[in-house]
XYZ file of C-alpha atoms in Angstrom:
130
model
C -17.648 -9.996 -5.475
C -17.830 -6.567 -6.534
C -14.464 -6.103 -8.234
C -11.345 -4.305 -7.268
C -11.309 -1.062 -5.295
C -10.240 2.039 -6.890
C -8.065 4.732 -5.514
C -10.911 6.696 -3.953
C -11.883 3.714 -1.980
C -8.301 2.972 -1.249
C -8.263 6.396 0.626
C -11.300 5.727 2.566
C -9.542 2.898 4.220
C -7.825 3.552 7.664
C -4.662 1.172 8.040
C -2.008 1.052 5.701
C 1.379 -1.078 5.338
C 3.832 0.965 3.362
C 6.535 -1.314 1.840
C 9.784 -0.009 0.735
C 12.521 2.469 2.287
C 10.683 4.623 4.589
C 13.754 6.041 6.382
C 15.116 7.879 3.231
C 13.264 10.981 2.754
C 14.196 11.257 -0.824
C 12.145 8.017 -1.709
C 8.443 7.543 -2.255
C 7.865 5.079 0.614
C 8.920 7.900 2.949
C 6.954 10.611 1.251
C 3.717 8.363 1.297
C 4.190 7.319 4.783
C 4.666 10.922 6.082
C 1.745 11.950 4.283
C -0.584 9.442 5.328
C 0.333 10.072 8.985
C -0.505 13.537 8.605
C -3.783 12.906 7.410
C -4.425 10.612 10.163
C -4.174 7.275 8.740
C -2.864 4.145 11.036
C 0.505 3.513 8.843
C 2.863 0.782 9.498
C 6.241 0.904 7.769
C 7.531 -2.555 6.311
C 11.123 -3.084 4.499
C 13.385 -0.910 6.754
C 11.423 -0.709 9.841
C 9.413 -3.738 10.286
C 10.988 -6.911 8.449
C 7.694 -8.441 7.432
C 3.859 -7.598 7.106
C 3.433 -10.460 9.642
C 5.175 -8.157 12.130
C 2.205 -5.524 11.890
C -0.029 -5.620 14.840
C -3.534 -5.979 14.088
C -5.286 -5.797 10.810
C -4.216 -4.124 7.422
C -6.561 -2.716 5.002
C -4.172 -1.647 2.495
C -0.633 -2.799 1.243
C 1.283 -0.194 -0.774
C 4.154 -1.482 -2.434
C 7.109 1.004 -3.107
C 9.767 -1.702 -3.431
C 11.549 -3.570 -6.058
C 9.131 -6.313 -7.429
C 11.213 -9.145 -6.176
C 11.371 -7.942 -2.684
C 7.614 -6.982 -3.034
C 6.694 -10.793 -4.174
C 8.859 -12.097 -1.382
C 6.927 -10.010 1.318
C 3.715 -10.821 -0.265
C 4.470 -14.512 -0.445
C 5.384 -14.874 3.235
C 2.267 -12.954 4.312
C -0.334 -14.243 6.482
C -2.096 -11.242 7.265
C -5.849 -10.643 5.709
C -5.885 -7.368 3.823
C -8.422 -5.584 1.422
C -6.277 -4.321 -1.518
C -2.651 -3.816 -2.618
C -1.542 -0.807 -4.236
C 1.253 -1.245 -6.943
C 3.190 2.008 -7.193
C 5.153 2.868 -10.203
C 8.011 0.628 -10.814
C 6.723 -1.723 -8.030
C 5.351 -4.405 -10.546
C 6.855 -7.067 -12.655
C 5.483 -9.577 -15.131
C 6.218 -12.197 -12.032
C 4.394 -10.364 -9.177
C 1.271 -9.316 -11.540
C 1.163 -13.292 -12.817
C 1.448 -14.495 -8.730
C -1.263 -12.062 -7.930
C -3.408 -13.358 -10.366
C -2.997 -16.772 -9.584
C -3.668 -16.250 -5.849
C -6.576 -13.861 -7.027
C -5.576 -11.136 -4.708
C -7.095 -7.485 -5.392
C -4.570 -5.020 -6.436
C -4.661 -1.809 -8.362
C -1.648 0.216 -10.208
C -1.693 3.667 -8.457
C 0.324 6.223 -6.498
C -0.929 7.223 -2.966
C 0.513 10.471 -3.291
C -2.064 11.079 -6.018
C -4.590 9.611 -3.805
C -3.940 11.968 -1.038
C -3.798 14.987 -3.366
C -7.097 13.869 -5.327
C -8.968 12.550 -2.251
C -7.445 14.541 0.846
C -8.855 13.468 4.291
C -8.900 17.089 5.713
C -11.119 18.346 2.925
C -13.716 16.004 4.298
C -15.364 18.432 7.189
C -18.842 19.727 5.728
C -18.801 23.243 4.664
C -15.261 23.026 3.004
C -15.223 23.716 -0.813
């Protein structure tokens, strides 16, 4: 039990699957991937780089959807890997997707990891920094 994670808990996880167009530097997915990598997270890119969440080696903590809801839903429906929480970026959710998440009892939040990195930067965790 214990309800869903919030953004600060999300940013304390280690392994992220960023789902979307991670190869186009104009896109949110690419900016998020770059930011997470630069802060020392383990990041796998699904959509343009890996075809499926199931192609990720090892475990995933967070699935970050930066992709059209129909594509995101398809990738989640075929996913067999355990994870802790899904982050729905602005524009990544639809009534169908939300209904399916509720039916499957999957933990998710609406949020943006660009905001998460800004609010809870990893680099600021060294003692003595203000």
